[in-house]
Amino acid sequence: QVHLAESGGGSVEPGGSLTLACVASGDTYTRACMGWFRQAPGKEREGVATIYLRGKFGDITYAESVKGRFTISQDNANNTLFLEMNSLKPEDSAMYYCAADTTYGACSSRRWTAFETWGQGTQVTVSS
């Protein structure tokens, strides 16, 4: 069983930056795909970025809304997933979740329903 714990959320002005972190513990060797998701009040959970841990080139996907602004990365030595967020906009405000799954399909689909394990979330608020 894998346990995920996010950190790094907070409040920032438009145009600012934040970096989220997600530490994995437990049976971390079972992970094949890691992802970041977000959910704003009244909206469906959205896949922000995914990274396939077993791919030769670390296959990565991004939602169109964050391409060029967000960067997902993995520190394998410390079992930590990061999401670097730049040029933040008010519409980026949401609860951000880290997720893990044992399949490549979860990464390619970037659908929250495909992921098995979730963290508790960390709040990101972008406002002036």
mmCIF file with all atom_site columns, N, CA, C and O in Angstrom, residues 40-79:
data_model
loop_
_atom_site.group_PDB
_atom_site.id
_atom_site.type_symbol
_atom_site.label_atom_id
_atom_site.label_alt_id
_atom_site.label_comp_id
_atom_site.label_asym_id
_atom_site.label_entity_id
_atom_site.label_seq_id
_atom_site.pdbx_PDB_ins_code
_atom_site.Cartn_x
_atom_site.Cartn_y
_atom_site.Cartn_z
_atom_site.occupancy
_atom_site.B_iso_or_equiv
_atom_site.pdbx_formal_charge
_atom_site.auth_seq_id
_atom_site.auth_comp_id
_atom_site.auth_asym_id
_atom_site.auth_atom_id
_atom_site.pdbx_PDB_model_num
ATOM 1   N N  . ALA A 1 40 ? -11.659 22.606 -8.039  1.00 0.00 ? 40 ALA A N  1
ATOM 2   C CA . ALA A 1 40 ? -12.206 23.850 -7.522  1.00 0.00 ? 40 ALA A CA 1
ATOM 3   C C  . ALA A 1 40 ? -13.640 23.592 -7.080  1.00 0.00 ? 40 ALA A C  1
ATOM 4   O O  . ALA A 1 40 ? -14.287 22.649 -7.563  1.00 0.00 ? 40 ALA A O  1
ATOM 5   N N  . PRO A 1 41 ? -14.162 24.402 -6.171  1.00 0.00 ? 41 PRO A N  1
ATOM 6   C CA . PRO A 1 41 ? -15.533 24.207 -5.690  1.00 0.00 ? 41 PRO A CA 1
ATOM 7   C C  . PRO A 1 41 ? -16.535 24.174 -6.838  1.00 0.00 ? 41 PRO A C  1
ATOM 8   O O  . PRO A 1 41 ? -16.515 25.044 -7.722  1.00 0.00 ? 41 PRO A O  1
ATOM 9   N N  . GLY A 1 42 ? -17.382 23.155 -6.853  1.00 0.00 ? 42 GLY A N  1
ATOM 10  C CA . GLY A 1 42 ? -18.412 23.036 -7.864  1.00 0.00 ? 42 GLY A CA 1
ATOM 11  C C  . GLY A 1 42 ? -17.943 22.518 -9.204  1.00 0.00 ? 42 GLY A C  1
ATOM 12  O O  . GLY A 1 42 ? -18.728 22.436 -10.154 1.00 0.00 ? 42 GLY A O  1
ATOM 13  N N  . LYS A 1 43 ? -16.664 22.158 -9.307  1.00 0.00 ? 43 LYS A N  1
ATOM 14  C CA . LYS A 1 43 ? -16.125 21.670 -10.575 1.00 0.00 ? 43 LYS A CA 1
ATOM 15  C C  . LYS A 1 43 ? -15.619 20.241 -10.426 1.00 0.00 ? 43 LYS A C  1
ATOM 16  O O  . LYS A 1 43 ? -15.313 19.777 -9.338  1.00 0.00 ? 43 LYS A O  1
ATOM 17  N N  . GLU A 1 44 ? -15.500 19.561 -11.579 1.00 0.00 ? 44 GLU A N  1
ATOM 18  C CA . GLU A 1 44 ? -14.989 18.200 -11.586 1.00 0.00 ? 44 GLU A CA 1
ATOM 19  C C  . GLU A 1 44 ? -13.477 18.206 -11.358 1.00 0.00 ? 44 GLU A C  1
ATOM 20  O O  . GLU A 1 44 ? -12.794 19.166 -11.719 1.00 0.00 ? 44 GLU A O  1
ATOM 21  N N  . ARG A 1 45 ? -12.983 17.155 -10.771 1.00 0.00 ? 45 ARG A N  1
ATOM 22  C CA . ARG A 1 45 ? -11.537 17.014 -10.570 1.00 0.00 ? 45 ARG A CA 1
ATOM 23  C C  . ARG A 1 45 ? -10.846 16.931 -11.934 1.00 0.00 ? 45 ARG A C  1
ATOM 24  O O  . ARG A 1 45 ? -11.261 16.168 -12.799 1.00 0.00 ? 45 ARG A O  1
ATOM 25  N N  . GLU A 1 46 ? -9.794  17.711 -12.087 1.00 0.00 ? 46 GLU A N  1
ATOM 26  C CA . GLU A 1 46 ? -9.111  17.863 -13.372 1.00 0.00 ? 46 GLU A CA 1
ATOM 27  C C  . GLU A 1 46 ? -7.681  17.337 -13.278 1.00 0.00 ? 46 GLU A C  1
ATOM 28  O O  . GLU A 1 46 ? -6.960  17.641 -12.317 1.00 0.00 ? 46 GLU A O  1
ATOM 29  N N  . GLY A 1 47 ? -7.270  16.593 -14.285 1.00 0.00 ? 47 GLY A N  1
ATOM 30  C CA . GLY A 1 47 ? -5.890  16.124 -14.353 1.00 0.00 ? 47 GLY A CA 1
ATOM 31  C C  . GLY A 1 47 ? -4.986  17.247 -14.808 1.00 0.00 ? 47 GLY A C  1
ATOM 32  O O  . GLY A 1 47 ? -5.184  17.782 -15.891 1.00 0.00 ? 47 GLY A O  1
ATOM 33  N N  . VAL A 1 48 ? -4.006  17.617 -14.013 1.00 0.00 ? 48 VAL A N  1
ATOM 34  C CA . VAL A 1 48 ? -3.098  18.710 -14.325 1.00 0.00 ? 48 VAL A CA 1
ATOM 35  C C  . VAL A 1 48 ? -1.854  18.203 -15.054 1.00 0.00 ? 48 VAL A C  1
ATOM 36  O O  . VAL A 1 48 ? -1.465  18.739 -16.087 1.00 0.00 ? 48 VAL A O  1
ATOM 37  N N  . ALA A 1 49 ? -1.231  17.170 -14.502 1.00 0.00 ? 49 ALA A N  1
ATOM 38  C CA . ALA A 1 49 ? -0.007  16.634 -15.102 1.00 0.00 ? 49 ALA A CA 1
ATOM 39  C C  . ALA A 1 49 ? 0.224   15.224 -14.597 1.00 0.00 ? 49 ALA A C  1
ATOM 40  O O  . ALA A 1 49 ? -0.154  14.897 -13.464 1.00 0.00 ? 49 ALA A O  1
ATOM 41  N N  . THR A 1 50 ? 0.824   14.392 -15.434 1.00 0.00 ? 50 THR A N  1
ATOM 42  C CA . THR A 1 50 ? 1.177   13.036 -15.033 1.00 0.00 ? 50 THR A CA 1
ATOM 43  C C  . THR A 1 50 ? 2.591   12.725 -15.487 1.00 0.00 ? 50 THR A C  1
ATOM 44  O O  . THR A 1 50 ? 3.099   13.320 -16.445 1.00 0.00 ? 50 THR A O  1
ATOM 45  N N  . ILE A 1 51 ? 3.215   11.780 -14.812 1.00 0.00 ? 51 ILE A N  1
ATOM 46  C CA . ILE A 1 51 ? 4.547   11.325 -15.194 1.00 0.00 ? 51 ILE A CA 1
ATOM 47  C C  . ILE A 1 51 ? 4.610   9.814  -15.012 1.00 0.00 ? 51 ILE A C  1
ATOM 48  O O  . ILE A 1 51 ? 4.213   9.284  -13.977 1.00 0.00 ? 51 ILE A O  1
ATOM 49  N N  . TYR A 1 52 ? 5.086   9.135  -16.065 1.00 0.00 ? 52 TYR A N  1
ATOM 50  C CA . TYR A 1 52 ? 5.208   7.680  -16.032 1.00 0.00 ? 52 TYR A CA 1
ATOM 51  C C  . TYR A 1 52 ? 6.592   7.348  -15.504 1.00 0.00 ? 52 TYR A C  1
ATOM 52  O O  . TYR A 1 52 ? 7.602   7.716  -16.108 1.00 0.00 ? 52 TYR A O  1
ATOM 53  N N  . LEU A 1 53 ? 6.662   6.654  -14.384 1.00 0.00 ? 53 LEU A N  1
ATOM 54  C CA . LEU A 1 53 ? 7.926   6.448  -13.694 1.00 0.00 ? 53 LEU A CA 1
ATOM 55  C C  . LEU A 1 53 ? 8.786   5.368  -14.327 1.00 0.00 ? 53 LEU A C  1
ATOM 56  O O  . LEU A 1 53 ? 9.993   5.320  -14.101 1.00 0.00 ? 53 LEU A O  1
ATOM 57  N N  . ARG A 1 54 ? 8.199   4.483  -15.116 1.00 0.00 ? 54 ARG A N  1
ATOM 58  C CA . ARG A 1 54 ? 8.961   3.352  -15.646 1.00 0.00 ? 54 ARG A CA 1
ATOM 59  C C  . ARG A 1 54 ? 9.347   3.540  -17.110 1.00 0.00 ? 54 ARG A C  1
ATOM 60  O O  . ARG A 1 54 ? 9.972   2.665  -17.700 1.00 0.00 ? 54 ARG A O  1
ATOM 61  N N  . GLY A 1 55 ? 8.936   4.651  -17.697 1.00 0.00 ? 55 GLY A N  1
ATOM 62  C CA . GLY A 1 55 ? 9.276   4.902  -19.082 1.00 0.00 ? 55 GLY A CA 1
ATOM 63  C C  . GLY A 1 55 ? 10.730  5.271  -19.225 1.00 0.00 ? 55 GLY A C  1
ATOM 64  O O  . GLY A 1 55 ? 11.342  5.834  -18.318 1.00 0.00 ? 55 GLY A O  1
ATOM 65  N N  . LYS A 1 56 ? 11.265  4.989  -20.399 1.00 0.00 ? 56 LYS A N  1
ATOM 66  C CA . LYS A 1 56 ? 12.666  5.290  -20.646 1.00 0.00 ? 56 LYS A CA 1
ATOM 67  C C  . LYS A 1 56 ? 12.920  6.784  -20.579 1.00 0.00 ? 56 LYS A C  1
ATOM 68  O O  . LYS A 1 56 ? 13.950  7.241  -20.102 1.00 0.00 ? 56 LYS A O  1
ATOM 69  N N  . PHE A 1 57 ? 11.975  7.577  -21.054 1.00 0.00 ? 57 PHE A N  1
ATOM 70  C CA . PHE A 1 57 ? 12.160  9.010  -21.108 1.00 0.00 ? 57 PHE A CA 1
ATOM 71  C C  . PHE A 1 57 ? 11.262  9.757  -20.133 1.00 0.00 ? 57 PHE A C  1
ATOM 72  O O  . PHE A 1 57 ? 11.115  10.957 -20.231 1.00 0.00 ? 57 PHE A O  1
ATOM 73  N N  . GLY A 1 58 ? 10.669  9.027  -19.155 1.00 0.00 ? 58 GLY A N  1
ATOM 74  C CA . GLY A 1 58 ? 9.813   9.692  -18.183 1.00 0.00 ? 58 GLY A CA 1
ATOM 75  C C  . GLY A 1 58 ? 8.652   10.398 -18.843 1.00 0.00 ? 58 GLY A C  1
ATOM 76  O O  . GLY A 1 58 ? 8.508   11.602 -18.738 1.00 0.00 ? 58 GLY A O  1
ATOM 77  N N  . ASP A 1 59 ? 7.826   9.604  -19.556 1.00 0.00 ? 59 ASP A N  1
ATOM 78  C CA . ASP A 1 59 ? 6.689   10.168 -20.276 1.00 0.00 ? 59 ASP A CA 1
ATOM 79  C C  . ASP A 1 59 ? 5.878   11.106 -19.393 1.00 0.00 ? 59 ASP A C  1
ATOM 80  O O  . ASP A 1 59 ? 5.486   10.751 -18.290 1.00 0.00 ? 59 ASP A O  1
ATOM 81  N N  . ILE A 1 60 ? 5.614   12.298 -19.902 1.00 0.00 ? 60 ILE A N  1
ATOM 82  C CA . ILE A 1 60 ? 4.911   13.333 -19.157 1.00 0.00 ? 60 ILE A CA 1
ATOM 83  C C  . ILE A 1 60 ? 3.761   13.877 -19.996 1.00 0.00 ? 60 ILE A C  1
ATOM 84  O O  . ILE A 1 60 ? 3.903   14.042 -21.208 1.00 0.00 ? 60 ILE A O  1
ATOM 85  N N  . THR A 1 61 ? 2.634   14.134 -19.326 1.00 0.00 ? 61 THR A N  1
ATOM 86  C CA . THR A 1 61 ? 1.513   14.797 -19.990 1.00 0.00 ? 61 THR A CA 1
ATOM 87  C C  . THR A 1 61 ? 1.092   15.997 -19.161 1.00 0.00 ? 61 THR A C  1
ATOM 88  O O  . THR A 1 61 ? 1.250   16.016 -17.935 1.00 0.00 ? 61 THR A O  1
ATOM 89  N N  . TYR A 1 62 ? 0.532   16.996 -19.827 1.00 0.00 ? 62 TYR A N  1
ATOM 90  C CA . TYR A 1 62 ? 0.019   18.192 -19.169 1.00 0.00 ? 62 TYR A CA 1
ATOM 91  C C  . TYR A 1 62 ? -1.354  18.532 -19.722 1.00 0.00 ? 62 TYR A C  1
ATOM 92  O O  . TYR A 1 62 ? -1.628  18.332 -20.905 1.00 0.00 ? 62 TYR A O  1
ATOM 93  N N  . ALA A 1 63 ? -2.187  19.113 -18.870 1.00 0.00 ? 63 ALA A N  1
ATOM 94  C CA . ALA A 1 63 ? -3.417  19.716 -19.357 1.00 0.00 ? 63 ALA A CA 1
ATOM 95  C C  . ALA A 1 63 ? -3.048  20.944 -20.175 1.00 0.00 ? 63 ALA A C  1
ATOM 96  O O  . ALA A 1 63 ? -2.066  21.629 -19.883 1.00 0.00 ? 63 ALA A O  1
ATOM 97  N N  . GLU A 1 64 ? -3.851  21.217 -21.201 1.00 0.00 ? 64 GLU A N  1
ATOM 98  C CA . GLU A 1 64 ? -3.570  22.370 -22.070 1.00 0.00 ? 64 GLU A CA 1
ATOM 99  C C  . GLU A 1 64 ? -3.508  23.675 -21.289 1.00 0.00 ? 64 GLU A C  1
ATOM 100 O O  . GLU A 1 64 ? -2.715  24.561 -21.596 1.00 0.00 ? 64 GLU A O  1
ATOM 101 N N  . SER A 1 65 ? -4.325  23.774 -20.255 1.00 0.00 ? 65 SER A N  1
ATOM 102 C CA . SER A 1 65 ? -4.434  25.017 -19.493 1.00 0.00 ? 65 SER A CA 1
ATOM 103 C C  . SER A 1 65 ? -3.171  25.347 -18.697 1.00 0.00 ? 65 SER A C  1
ATOM 104 O O  . SER A 1 65 ? -3.007  26.490 -18.254 1.00 0.00 ? 65 SER A O  1
ATOM 105 N N  . VAL A 1 66 ? -2.275  24.362 -18.513 1.00 0.00 ? 66 VAL A N  1
ATOM 106 C CA . VAL A 1 66 ? -1.084  24.614 -17.704 1.00 0.00 ? 66 VAL A CA 1
ATOM 107 C C  . VAL A 1 66 ? 0.213   24.453 -18.478 1.00 0.00 ? 66 VAL A C  1
ATOM 108 O O  . VAL A 1 66 ? 1.303   24.705 -17.930 1.00 0.00 ? 66 VAL A O  1
ATOM 109 N N  . LYS A 1 67 ? 0.130   24.022 -19.727 1.00 0.00 ? 67 LYS A N  1
ATOM 110 C CA . LYS A 1 67 ? 1.347   23.831 -20.530 1.00 0.00 ? 67 LYS A CA 1
ATOM 111 C C  . LYS A 1 67 ? 2.151   25.119 -20.614 1.00 0.00 ? 67 LYS A C  1
ATOM 112 O O  . LYS A 1 67 ? 1.610   26.190 -20.848 1.00 0.00 ? 67 LYS A O  1
ATOM 113 N N  . GLY A 1 68 ? 3.459   24.982 -20.413 1.00 0.00 ? 68 GLY A N  1
ATOM 114 C CA . GLY A 1 68 ? 4.340   26.145 -20.461 1.00 0.00 ? 68 GLY A CA 1
ATOM 115 C C  . GLY A 1 68 ? 4.436   26.897 -19.152 1.00 0.00 ? 68 GLY A C  1
ATOM 116 O O  . GLY A 1 68 ? 5.299   27.754 -18.984 1.00 0.00 ? 68 GLY A O  1
ATOM 117 N N  . ARG A 1 69 ? 3.554   26.591 -18.198 1.00 0.00 ? 69 ARG A N  1
ATOM 118 C CA . ARG A 1 69 ? 3.571   27.271 -16.896 1.00 0.00 ? 69 ARG A CA 1
ATOM 119 C C  . ARG A 1 69 ? 3.900   26.316 -15.755 1.00 0.00 ? 69 ARG A C  1
ATOM 120 O O  . ARG A 1 69 ? 4.532   26.724 -14.781 1.00 0.00 ? 69 ARG A O  1
ATOM 121 N N  . PHE A 1 70 ? 3.446   25.085 -15.847 1.00 0.00 ? 70 PHE A N  1
ATOM 122 C CA . PHE A 1 70 ? 3.653   24.091 -14.789 1.00 0.00 ? 70 PHE A CA 1
ATOM 123 C C  . PHE A 1 70 ? 4.664   23.046 -15.247 1.00 0.00 ? 70 PHE A C  1
ATOM 124 O O  . PHE A 1 70 ? 4.702   22.690 -16.426 1.00 0.00 ? 70 PHE A O  1
ATOM 125 N N  . THR A 1 71 ? 5.448   22.526 -14.294 1.00 0.00 ? 71 THR A N  1
ATOM 126 C CA . THR A 1 71 ? 6.398   21.465 -14.584 1.00 0.00 ? 71 THR A CA 1
ATOM 127 C C  . THR A 1 71 ? 6.297   20.387 -13.522 1.00 0.00 ? 71 THR A C  1
ATOM 128 O O  . THR A 1 71 ? 6.425   20.682 -12.334 1.00 0.00 ? 71 THR A O  1
ATOM 129 N N  . ILE A 1 72 ? 6.072   19.150 -13.959 1.00 0.00 ? 72 ILE A N  1
ATOM 130 C CA . ILE A 1 72 ? 6.039   18.011 -13.049 1.00 0.00 ? 72 ILE A CA 1
ATOM 131 C C  . ILE A 1 72 ? 7.391   17.313 -13.086 1.00 0.00 ? 72 ILE A C  1
ATOM 132 O O  . ILE A 1 72 ? 8.020   17.212 -14.146 1.00 0.00 ? 72 ILE A O  1
ATOM 133 N N  . SER A 1 73 ? 7.845   16.864 -11.920 1.00 0.00 ? 73 SER A N  1
ATOM 134 C CA . SER A 1 73 ? 9.123   16.155 -11.868 1.00 0.00 ? 73 SER A CA 1
ATOM 135 C C  . SER A 1 73 ? 9.112   15.184 -10.696 1.00 0.00 ? 73 SER A C  1
ATOM 136 O O  . SER A 1 73 ? 8.289   15.313 -9.789  1.00 0.00 ? 73 SER A O  1
ATOM 137 N N  . GLN A 1 74 ? 10.040  14.220 -10.738 1.00 0.00 ? 74 GLN A N  1
ATOM 138 C CA . GLN A 1 74 ? 10.089  13.173 -9.723  1.00 0.00 ? 74 GLN A CA 1
ATOM 139 C C  . GLN A 1 74 ? 11.513  13.034 -9.218  1.00 0.00 ? 74 GLN A C  1
ATOM 140 O O  . GLN A 1 74 ? 12.454  12.916 -10.011 1.00 0.00 ? 74 GLN A O  1
ATOM 141 N N  . ASP A 1 75 ? 11.667  13.046 -7.905  1.00 0.00 ? 75 ASP A N  1
ATOM 142 C CA . ASP A 1 75 ? 12.944  12.758 -7.255  1.00 0.00 ? 75 ASP A CA 1
ATOM 143 C C  . ASP A 1 75 ? 12.876  11.315 -6.774  1.00 0.00 ? 75 ASP A C  1
ATOM 144 O O  . ASP A 1 75 ? 12.285  11.028 -5.731  1.00 0.00 ? 75 ASP A O  1
ATOM 145 N N  . ASN A 1 76 ? 13.451  10.402 -7.558  1.00 0.00 ? 76 ASN A N  1
ATOM 146 C CA . ASN A 1 76 ? 13.326  8.979  -7.237  1.00 0.00 ? 76 ASN A CA 1
ATOM 147 C C  . ASN A 1 76 ? 14.027  8.613  -5.933  1.00 0.00 ? 76 ASN A C  1
ATOM 148 O O  . ASN A 1 76 ? 13.562  7.750  -5.188  1.00 0.00 ? 76 ASN A O  1
ATOM 149 N N  . ALA A 1 77 ? 15.130  9.255  -5.651  1.00 0.00 ? 77 ALA A N  1
ATOM 150 C CA . ALA A 1 77 ? 15.894  8.916  -4.451  1.00 0.00 ? 77 ALA A CA 1
ATOM 151 C C  . ALA A 1 77 ? 15.099  9.183  -3.179  1.00 0.00 ? 77 ALA A C  1
ATOM 152 O O  . ALA A 1 77 ? 15.266  8.488  -2.169  1.00 0.00 ? 77 ALA A O  1
ATOM 153 N N  . ASN A 1 78 ? 14.232  10.193 -3.231  1.00 0.00 ? 78 ASN A N  1
ATOM 154 C CA . ASN A 1 78 ? 13.462  10.569 -2.048  1.00 0.00 ? 78 ASN A CA 1
ATOM 155 C C  . ASN A 1 78 ? 11.963  10.315 -2.203  1.00 0.00 ? 78 ASN A C  1
ATOM 156 O O  . ASN A 1 78 ? 11.184  10.756 -1.365  1.00 0.00 ? 78 ASN A O  1
ATOM 157 N N  . ASN A 1 79 ? 11.596  9.588  -3.270  1.00 0.00 ? 79 ASN A N  1
ATOM 158 C CA . ASN A 1 79 ? 10.182  9.250  -3.499  1.00 0.00 ? 79 ASN A CA 1
ATOM 159 C C  . ASN A 1 79 ? 9.292   10.485 -3.410  1.00 0.00 ? 79 ASN A C  1
ATOM 160 O O  . ASN A 1 79 ? 8.223   10.448 -2.781  1.00 0.00 ? 79 ASN A O  1
#
